[in-house]
Short mmCIF file of C-alpha atoms and ligand atoms in Angstrom, two decimals:
data_model
loop_
_atom_site.label_atom_id
_atom_site.label_comp_id
_atom_site.label_asym_id
_atom_site.label_seq_id
_atom_site.Cartn_x
_atom_site.Cartn_y
_atom_site.Cartn_z
CA MET A 1 46.46 -53.70 58.16
CA ALA A 2 44.70 -50.77 56.59
CA ARG A 3 43.80 -48.12 59.12
CA PHE A 4 41.04 -46.66 57.05
CA GLN A 5 38.14 -48.64 55.75
CA LYS A 6 38.38 -49.79 52.15
CA PRO A 7 35.35 -49.76 49.81
CA ALA A 8 32.94 -52.69 49.73
CA GLU A 9 34.82 -54.24 46.79
CA GLY A 10 37.79 -54.79 49.08
CA THR A 11 40.23 -52.27 47.57
CA TRP A 12 40.09 -48.81 46.05
CA THR A 13 41.47 -50.15 42.78
CA GLU A 14 38.68 -52.70 42.50
CA HIS A 15 36.17 -49.98 43.35
CA TYR A 16 37.13 -48.55 39.95
CA PRO A 17 37.20 -51.77 37.89
CA GLU A 18 37.96 -49.98 34.62
CA LEU A 19 41.52 -49.48 35.95
CA GLY A 20 42.30 -53.19 36.22
CA ARG A 21 44.80 -54.56 38.70
CA GLY A 22 47.58 -55.65 36.36
CA LEU A 23 51.11 -54.45 35.77
CA VAL A 24 51.44 -50.95 34.30
CA SER A 25 53.77 -49.83 31.51
CA PHE A 26 55.65 -46.55 31.83
CA ASP A 27 56.71 -46.54 28.18
CA ASP A 28 54.63 -43.35 27.98
CA SER A 29 57.40 -41.68 30.04
CA ILE A 30 60.42 -42.69 27.96
CA SER A 31 59.25 -42.47 24.36
CA PRO A 32 60.02 -39.37 22.24
CA ALA A 33 57.27 -40.42 19.81
CA PHE A 34 54.69 -40.70 22.58
CA TYR A 35 55.72 -37.29 23.87
CA GLU A 36 55.00 -35.79 20.46
CA ARG A 37 51.52 -37.34 20.57
CA GLU A 38 50.94 -36.04 24.11
CA ARG A 39 51.71 -32.51 23.05
CA GLU A 40 48.96 -32.55 20.45
CA ALA A 41 46.45 -34.78 22.22
CA ILE A 42 46.73 -33.34 25.72
CA PHE A 43 48.53 -30.03 26.04
CA LYS A 44 46.88 -28.50 22.98
CA ARG A 45 43.40 -29.66 24.05
CA ALA A 46 43.17 -29.59 27.86
CA TRP A 47 42.54 -26.52 30.00
CA LEU A 48 45.89 -25.47 31.49
CA TYR A 49 46.35 -23.49 34.71
CA VAL A 50 48.65 -20.53 34.05
CA GLY A 51 48.31 -18.27 37.10
CA ARG A 52 46.16 -16.79 39.83
CA VAL A 53 44.00 -13.69 39.48
CA GLU A 54 45.96 -12.18 42.39
CA GLN A 55 48.89 -11.94 39.98
CA LEU A 56 46.72 -9.43 38.08
CA THR A 57 46.19 -6.99 40.90
CA ARG A 58 44.57 -4.19 38.92
CA ASN A 59 43.41 -3.17 35.47
CA GLY A 60 46.54 -3.06 33.29
CA SER A 61 48.37 -5.83 35.18
CA TYR A 62 49.91 -8.60 33.11
CA PHE A 63 52.22 -11.57 33.35
CA THR A 64 53.80 -13.76 30.70
CA LYS A 65 53.94 -17.54 30.74
CA GLU A 66 56.13 -19.93 28.80
CA LEU A 67 54.64 -23.25 27.69
CA PRO A 68 57.66 -24.78 25.99
CA GLY A 69 56.05 -28.18 25.49
CA VAL A 70 53.63 -26.66 23.00
CA ARG A 71 56.03 -23.97 21.77
CA THR A 72 53.74 -21.27 23.07
CA ALA A 73 54.40 -18.11 25.02
CA LEU A 74 51.44 -16.26 26.51
CA ILE A 75 50.49 -12.86 27.81
CA VAL A 76 47.80 -12.98 30.47
CA THR A 77 46.36 -9.59 31.30
CA ARG A 78 43.55 -7.80 33.08
CA ASP A 79 42.46 -5.23 30.54
CA MET A 80 41.25 -1.71 31.26
CA ASN A 81 37.69 -3.03 31.72
CA GLY A 82 38.85 -5.63 34.24
CA ILE A 83 38.49 -8.58 31.85
CA VAL A 84 41.13 -11.30 32.16
CA ARG A 85 42.44 -12.21 28.71
CA ALA A 86 45.20 -14.31 27.20
CA PHE A 87 47.10 -13.76 23.97
CA HIS A 88 49.97 -15.34 22.14
CA ASN A 89 53.01 -13.29 23.10
CA VAL A 90 53.76 -12.51 19.46
CA CYS A 91 53.69 -9.22 17.57
CA ARG A 92 51.31 -9.07 14.60
CA HIS A 93 53.85 -7.29 12.42
CA ARG A 94 56.76 -9.71 11.93
CA GLY A 95 56.36 -12.17 14.73
CA ASN A 96 58.75 -10.76 17.31
CA LYS A 97 58.10 -11.87 20.88
CA LEU A 98 56.16 -8.91 22.21
CA LEU A 99 56.75 -8.81 25.97
CA TRP A 100 59.95 -9.82 27.70
CA GLU A 101 62.61 -8.47 30.01
CA GLY A 102 66.14 -9.75 30.35
CA THR A 103 66.01 -12.47 27.71
CA PRO A 104 63.07 -13.55 25.52
CA ARG A 105 62.99 -16.87 27.37
CA ASP A 106 62.40 -15.31 30.78
CA GLU A 107 58.91 -14.74 32.12
CA THR A 108 57.99 -11.25 33.25
CA ARG A 109 55.15 -9.34 34.86
CA GLY A 110 54.10 -5.76 35.49
CA SER A 111 51.44 -3.25 34.61
CA ALA A 112 51.02 -1.10 31.52
CA ARG A 113 48.44 0.88 29.59
CA GLN A 114 49.73 -0.60 26.36
CA PHE A 115 52.27 -3.09 25.05
CA VAL A 116 55.04 -1.83 22.76
CA CYS A 117 56.98 -4.12 20.46
CA LYS A 118 60.72 -3.69 20.91
CA TYR A 119 61.41 -4.25 17.20
CA HIS A 120 59.51 -1.60 15.18
CA GLY A 121 57.43 -0.01 17.90
CA TRP A 122 53.91 -1.25 17.11
CA ARG A 123 51.60 -0.82 20.10
CA TYR A 124 48.68 -2.81 21.45
CA GLY A 125 45.98 -2.15 24.00
CA LEU A 126 45.50 -4.65 26.80
CA ASP A 127 42.45 -5.93 24.94
CA GLY A 128 44.80 -6.99 22.14
CA ALA A 129 43.81 -4.28 19.64
CA CYS A 130 46.63 -2.71 17.66
CA THR A 131 46.67 1.00 18.55
CA TYR A 132 49.73 2.29 16.71
CA VAL A 133 51.71 1.36 13.62
CA HIS A 134 55.00 3.13 13.09
CA GLN A 135 55.06 4.85 9.64
CA ALA A 136 51.66 3.40 8.83
CA SER A 137 51.49 5.11 5.43
CA GLU A 138 54.36 2.91 4.22
CA PHE A 139 52.17 -0.22 4.34
CA PHE A 140 49.85 -1.54 1.67
CA ASP A 141 46.13 -1.84 2.36
CA LEU A 142 46.76 -1.52 6.07
CA ARG A 143 43.60 -1.88 8.14
CA LYS A 144 44.86 -1.14 11.61
CA ASP A 145 41.40 -1.65 13.09
CA GLU A 146 41.58 -5.30 12.07
CA LEU A 147 45.02 -5.95 13.50
CA ARG A 148 45.01 -7.70 16.86
CA LEU A 149 47.15 -9.94 18.99
CA ALA A 150 46.15 -13.59 18.56
CA PRO A 151 43.76 -14.43 21.42
CA LEU A 152 43.59 -17.71 23.31
CA HIS A 153 40.62 -19.20 25.08
CA CYS A 154 40.92 -18.02 28.66
CA ASP A 155 38.63 -18.46 31.65
CA THR A 156 38.90 -18.27 35.42
CA TRP A 157 37.56 -20.58 38.07
CA ALA A 158 37.92 -19.86 41.82
CA GLY A 159 40.60 -17.32 40.92
CA PHE A 160 42.65 -19.84 38.88
CA VAL A 161 43.31 -18.58 35.35
CA PHE A 162 43.21 -21.30 32.71
CA VAL A 163 43.91 -21.22 28.98
CA ASN A 164 43.06 -23.67 26.25
CA LEU A 165 45.06 -23.82 23.04
CA ALA A 166 42.41 -25.62 21.01
CA ARG A 167 40.72 -23.72 18.23
CA GLU A 168 37.40 -24.60 19.85
CA PRO A 169 37.64 -26.30 23.26
CA ARG A 170 35.31 -29.26 23.48
CA GLN A 171 34.16 -28.24 26.96
CA THR A 172 33.88 -25.02 28.91
CA LEU A 173 36.32 -24.76 31.80
CA ARG A 174 33.60 -25.61 34.32
CA GLU A 175 32.42 -28.60 32.32
CA TYR A 176 36.01 -29.73 32.07
CA LEU A 177 36.69 -29.46 35.81
CA GLY A 178 33.60 -31.52 36.63
CA PRO A 179 31.77 -31.85 39.95
CA MET A 180 34.64 -33.09 42.16
CA VAL A 181 37.09 -30.27 41.45
CA GLY A 182 34.22 -27.84 40.85
CA ALA A 183 33.00 -28.38 44.41
CA LEU A 184 36.05 -26.43 45.62
CA GLU A 185 34.74 -23.25 43.98
CA GLY A 186 33.69 -21.70 47.31
CA TYR A 187 36.96 -22.51 49.09
CA PRO A 188 38.59 -19.21 50.22
CA PHE A 189 41.55 -19.39 47.84
CA HIS A 190 41.18 -15.64 47.34
CA GLU A 191 42.12 -14.97 50.96
CA MET A 192 45.46 -16.76 50.56
CA THR A 193 47.41 -14.09 48.75
CA GLU A 194 50.83 -14.43 50.43
CA ARG A 195 52.66 -16.54 47.92
CA TYR A 196 56.03 -18.33 47.86
CA SER A 197 57.17 -19.71 44.50
CA PHE A 198 59.75 -22.33 43.56
CA ARG A 199 60.86 -23.54 40.16
CA ALA A 200 63.09 -26.42 39.10
CA GLU A 201 64.31 -27.81 35.79
CA ASN A 202 64.24 -31.59 36.21
CA ASN A 203 65.70 -34.46 34.21
CA SER A 204 62.63 -36.63 33.96
CA ASN A 205 59.45 -36.95 32.00
CA TRP A 206 56.78 -34.64 33.45
CA LYS A 207 54.63 -37.61 34.52
CA VAL A 208 57.42 -39.19 36.54
CA PHE A 209 57.41 -36.25 38.93
CA SER A 210 53.63 -36.03 38.95
CA ASP A 211 53.57 -39.73 39.93
CA ALA A 212 55.71 -38.91 42.98
CA PHE A 213 53.01 -36.60 44.30
CA GLN A 214 50.05 -38.89 43.65
CA GLU A 215 50.75 -41.32 46.45
CA TYR A 216 51.86 -41.17 50.08
CA TYR A 217 53.29 -44.68 50.01
CA HIS A 218 56.79 -43.18 49.56
CA VAL A 219 56.60 -40.74 52.46
CA PRO A 220 58.02 -42.71 55.41
CA PRO A 221 60.93 -44.28 53.43
CA LEU A 222 61.89 -41.22 51.36
CA HIS A 223 61.25 -38.37 53.79
CA THR A 224 62.36 -40.26 56.91
CA HIS A 225 64.45 -37.58 58.54
CA GLN A 226 62.13 -34.77 57.74
CA LEU A 227 59.30 -36.42 59.60
CA GLY A 228 60.98 -35.97 62.98
CA PRO A 229 64.03 -36.77 65.07
CA THR A 230 62.76 -39.99 66.70
CA PRO A 231 62.05 -43.48 65.32
CA GLU A 232 58.40 -43.07 66.29
CA ALA A 233 58.11 -39.85 64.30
CA GLN A 234 59.92 -41.36 61.34
CA ASN A 235 57.55 -44.25 60.87
CA PRO A 236 54.07 -42.78 60.81
CA GLU A 237 52.65 -45.42 58.48
CA TYR A 238 49.11 -44.64 59.39
CA GLU A 239 49.53 -40.88 59.00
CA PHE A 240 50.20 -41.18 55.31
CA GLU A 241 47.80 -43.90 54.37
CA GLY A 242 45.40 -42.65 51.73
CA ALA A 243 42.05 -42.62 53.48
CA HIS A 244 39.79 -41.80 50.57
CA TYR A 245 40.37 -41.93 46.83
CA GLN A 246 38.06 -40.45 44.24
CA LEU A 247 38.15 -40.31 40.46
CA ASP A 248 36.12 -37.93 38.35
CA GLY A 249 36.72 -38.04 34.60
CA PRO A 250 40.40 -37.24 33.99
CA HIS A 251 40.82 -35.79 37.50
CA ARG A 252 41.52 -37.59 40.77
CA MET A 253 42.01 -36.90 44.46
CA VAL A 254 43.10 -38.48 47.73
CA SER A 255 42.40 -37.39 51.29
CA THR A 256 44.85 -38.31 54.02
CA SER A 257 45.69 -37.44 57.59
CA GLY A 258 49.22 -36.17 57.13
CA THR A 259 51.05 -35.32 60.29
CA HIS A 260 49.29 -33.25 62.92
CA LYS A 261 52.44 -32.03 64.58
CA HIS A 262 50.62 -29.49 66.69
CA HIS A 263 49.35 -32.52 68.67
CA TRP A 264 52.72 -34.23 69.00
CA PRO A 265 54.74 -34.39 72.23
CA ALA A 266 57.82 -32.21 72.17
CA GLU A 267 60.34 -35.09 72.08
CA HIS A 268 59.15 -36.07 68.56
CA LEU A 269 59.68 -32.57 67.17
CA TYR A 270 62.71 -30.76 65.87
CA PRO A 271 63.50 -27.67 67.99
CA SER A 272 62.93 -25.41 64.97
CA GLU A 273 59.42 -26.81 64.53
CA ALA A 274 58.50 -26.18 68.15
CA LEU A 275 60.06 -22.72 67.95
CA THR A 276 58.34 -21.58 64.76
CA ARG A 277 55.18 -23.66 65.31
CA SER A 278 55.41 -24.69 61.67
CA GLY A 279 56.79 -27.40 59.39
CA SER A 280 56.07 -29.72 56.49
CA THR A 281 52.30 -29.59 56.86
CA GLY A 282 52.35 -25.86 57.35
CA PRO A 283 51.92 -23.38 60.17
CA TRP A 284 50.28 -24.93 63.20
CA ASP A 285 48.15 -21.87 63.97
CA GLY A 286 46.03 -21.50 60.87
CA PRO A 287 43.62 -18.67 60.10
CA ASP A 288 39.95 -18.88 60.98
CA LEU A 289 38.32 -19.70 57.65
CA GLY A 290 34.88 -20.47 59.04
CA ALA A 291 33.26 -23.76 59.89
CA THR A 292 32.48 -25.18 56.47
CA LEU A 293 35.00 -25.37 53.66
CA PRO A 294 33.34 -26.31 50.37
CA GLY A 295 34.67 -29.30 48.50
CA VAL A 296 37.40 -30.42 50.92
CA ASN A 297 37.55 -33.76 52.70
CA PRO A 298 34.61 -35.05 50.63
CA SER A 299 34.28 -38.33 52.55
CA ARG A 300 34.67 -36.66 55.96
CA ILE A 301 37.58 -38.81 57.09
CA PRO A 302 38.43 -38.45 60.77
CA ARG A 303 41.62 -36.49 61.58
CA TRP A 304 41.64 -35.11 58.07
CA GLY A 305 44.92 -33.39 57.20
CA ILE A 306 45.45 -32.98 53.45
CA ASP A 307 43.42 -33.13 50.25
CA ASN A 308 45.41 -33.77 47.11
CA PHE A 309 43.47 -32.83 43.95
CA GLN A 310 45.10 -33.83 40.66
CA VAL A 311 43.60 -31.67 37.92
CA PHE A 312 44.40 -33.16 34.53
CA PRO A 313 46.85 -32.85 32.98
CA ASN A 314 49.50 -31.10 35.05
CA LEU A 315 48.04 -29.25 38.04
CA GLU A 316 47.94 -30.46 41.61
CA ILE A 317 46.14 -28.53 44.34
CA LEU A 318 47.06 -29.54 47.89
CA ILE A 319 44.72 -28.20 50.53
CA TYR A 320 45.84 -28.41 54.14
CA GLU A 321 43.64 -28.63 57.20
CA ARG A 322 45.58 -25.73 58.76
CA GLY A 323 44.17 -23.31 56.16
CA TRP A 324 46.70 -22.94 53.34
CA TYR A 325 47.24 -24.49 49.94
CA VAL A 326 49.96 -25.42 47.47
CA THR A 327 49.89 -25.82 43.70
CA TYR A 328 52.28 -27.94 41.66
CA ARG A 329 52.64 -27.78 37.91
CA TYR A 330 54.74 -29.96 35.61
CA TRP A 331 55.54 -28.45 32.21
CA PRO A 332 57.16 -30.84 29.75
CA THR A 333 60.16 -29.55 27.83
CA SER A 334 61.09 -32.84 26.13
CA HIS A 335 60.25 -36.51 26.58
CA ASN A 336 62.65 -36.70 29.54
CA THR A 337 62.86 -33.17 30.95
CA HIS A 338 60.33 -30.81 32.50
CA VAL A 339 59.97 -27.61 34.48
CA PHE A 340 58.38 -27.96 37.91
CA GLU A 341 56.62 -25.06 39.63
CA GLY A 342 55.50 -25.13 43.25
CA ASP A 343 53.58 -22.25 44.80
CA LEU A 344 52.55 -21.95 48.45
CA HIS A 345 49.65 -19.69 49.40
CA PHE A 346 48.82 -18.35 52.86
CA VAL A 347 46.42 -15.83 54.34
CA PRO A 348 48.77 -12.84 54.75
CA ALA A 349 50.72 -12.81 58.00
CA ARG A 350 49.48 -10.31 60.56
CA ASN A 351 52.67 -10.25 62.60
CA ALA A 352 56.29 -11.43 62.61
CA ARG A 353 55.47 -14.76 64.25
CA GLU A 354 52.99 -15.68 61.51
CA ARG A 355 55.43 -14.55 58.84
CA LEU A 356 58.15 -16.71 60.36
CA ALA A 357 55.79 -19.71 60.40
CA HIS A 358 55.04 -19.15 56.69
CA GLU A 359 58.73 -18.78 55.83
CA TYR A 360 59.58 -21.94 57.74
CA ALA A 361 56.83 -23.89 55.94
CA ALA A 362 58.22 -22.63 52.61
CA ILE A 363 61.77 -23.70 53.47
CA THR A 364 60.50 -27.08 54.61
CA PHE A 365 58.58 -27.42 51.36
CA LYS A 366 61.77 -26.79 49.42
CA GLU A 367 63.53 -29.50 51.41
CA TYR A 368 60.97 -32.20 50.80
CA GLY A 369 60.61 -31.07 47.20
CA LEU A 370 64.33 -31.63 46.78
CA GLN A 371 64.01 -35.06 48.38
CA ASP A 372 61.26 -35.92 45.87
CA CYS A 373 63.35 -34.45 43.02
CA GLY A 374 66.28 -36.53 44.18
CA THR A 375 64.76 -39.74 42.84
CA LEU A 376 63.81 -38.34 39.44
CA ASP A 377 67.04 -38.81 37.51
CA GLY A 378 67.30 -42.30 38.89
CA THR A 379 63.73 -43.25 37.99
CA GLN A 380 64.02 -41.85 34.47
CA MET A 381 67.34 -43.63 33.94
CA GLY A 382 65.92 -46.85 35.33
CA LEU A 383 62.86 -46.69 33.08
CA GLU A 384 64.93 -45.86 29.99
CA GLN A 385 67.22 -48.81 30.66
CA GLY A 386 64.35 -51.09 29.69
CA ALA A 387 65.20 -53.85 32.14
CA PHE A 388 61.48 -54.08 32.96
CA ARG A 389 58.63 -53.11 30.67
CA SER A 390 55.84 -53.09 33.24
CA PHE A 391 55.57 -52.36 36.91
CA LEU A 392 53.64 -53.18 40.06
CA LEU A 393 51.28 -50.63 41.58
CA ASN A 394 49.58 -51.22 44.92
CA ASP A 395 46.23 -49.96 46.10
CA GLN A 396 47.84 -46.81 47.56
CA GLU A 397 49.13 -46.03 44.06
CA ILE A 398 45.72 -46.08 42.41
CA LEU A 399 46.04 -42.46 41.28
CA VAL A 400 49.25 -43.25 39.37
CA ARG A 401 47.36 -46.06 37.64
CA HIS A 402 44.49 -43.73 36.76
CA PHE A 403 46.82 -40.97 35.57
CA HIS A 404 48.67 -43.13 33.06
CA LYS A 405 45.45 -44.71 31.85
CA THR A 406 43.96 -41.24 31.32
CA VAL A 407 47.03 -40.05 29.40
CA GLY A 408 46.82 -43.14 27.19
CA ASP A 409 43.08 -42.70 26.67
CA TRP A 410 43.52 -39.08 25.56
CA VAL A 411 46.32 -39.95 23.15
CA ASP A 412 44.33 -42.87 21.72
CA ALA A 413 41.17 -40.76 21.36
CA TYR A 414 43.11 -38.09 19.51
CA ALA A 415 44.63 -40.67 17.18
CA ARG A 416 41.16 -42.06 16.40
CA GLU A 417 39.81 -38.57 15.70
CA GLN A 418 42.71 -37.81 13.40
CA ALA A 419 42.25 -41.10 11.55
CA ALA A 420 38.52 -40.41 11.11
CA ALA A 421 38.97 -36.80 10.01
CA PRO A 422 38.56 -36.13 6.29
CA ALA A 423 41.90 -35.73 4.53
CA ARG A 424 42.88 -32.12 3.93
S1 FES B 1 57.86 -7.23 14.82
FE1 FES B 1 56.80 -6.05 16.25
S2 FES B 1 56.74 -4.08 15.39
FE2 FES B 1 57.84 -5.27 13.94
FE1 FE2 B 2 57.31 -36.78 48.64
#
C-alpha cells in the first residue's frame, strides 16, 4: 500500500492525464535516425547547463566544454568586466580549436588575459575581440576590429551557467526554466563550493541512464547491499517511495524521504557510516542553511529527504535535506553511447571530520553510480534486441513516461516547423 497519499484522481499518472497510462515505446533510445533528429530538435534548441559560476573564480577565468552530440566545443569565460560569456572554441583565422591542453579533445580550465591560437598566433580578448593578427599586413582588406570569436547565447541562473545553440532562443533562460525550477533561485547553491566530480563514458543512449535516475522504484532491488548490512535496512520500501511528483512544461521533479541514517540504530549501519557519520544520502551533520530553503520540498512532505529536479533535457539537480546537492548530466555521443557527469557540492569543510564526511559521501556516490551504470549495457542491448516494442511503467515511473513524451513532442514540433518553413 502506498505510504504517501496519492492525488484525488487515484494515481500521479492520472493526475496528469495527457501522459496516458499505456505501454511506452523506447524506440527513441535505439534509433540512429531518431538520435539525429534529437540533436537538431533538442540539443540545438534547449538551454544546456555547462558549468557553475564558481568555476570562474575571477575576471579572466575560463573553462572549456565539449558537447560532442552537437559537434560543438565551447569556451566559457568571465571577461575582464566580470561578464560571463560563451564562445565557440574555434579560431577566426582558419578554424583551429583555440583552447586546449594535452589533446584537442580534452577539456581544460585556467585564467588568462587573452587567448592565443597555437597555430598562427592570433590573439583574442576574453570578450571575444581579436586583439592581434600575426603579420597583419599580409592579409587583404583585413578589418581586425570586426574579427571576433563566434559568440553563443549564454546566461546564468542561481549560479548555473547555461548556453543555447539556437540562432535566436525561443525563450529566455528564466522563461525556459519556468516556475517550478525557477523557485529554487534563492537556494544557497553559492555556498556549496566544495566540489567532487566524476565522469563516465557509458554504452547506452543518454536517456537510458537518465531514466535510471528518474525513479526510486529500483533502489531496494538494485542497491540492496549499499542500503545497509541487515535485511531491515535493505528493504526500505517506504523510504524510496516517491511522495510527490510535479511536472512543469518539459521539466519534472519528485520529492522522497530517502534514508535518514542519522536516525537509524547502530545495528543497521555499516561501521564506516557510523565512523564517518556519512553515506549515500550525504554527511549526517549538515551546515546550518537557515530555516527556509526556497523551492525545495514544494508539497511539504513529512520526513523529506531528497528533491530530484529533472531540468530538460539532460540536467538533474538532487537536493538533499542535509544541505548539499548533486548534479547529473548526460551528453549523447551517439545513439547508443553517452558521457555521464556527476558533481557533488558541499559547503566547504571546516575541519578534518567534515572533510572526511564529504569524501565518504563522494566515494559512496561513486559506488551507487557504478551500480546504476551496471545495468546500462544490459538495458541498451535488451532494447536493441527488439523482443518487445513497448514497455510497462508504473505510477512510480511517471517521470520516465513524461521524459520520453517530452522528447517525442520536441522532435515532432521541430519536424512540423521544418515542414512549414519556406523552402530555401
Ligand atoms: S588558425 Fe588560429 S591563428 Fe591560424
Ligand atoms: Fe540508482
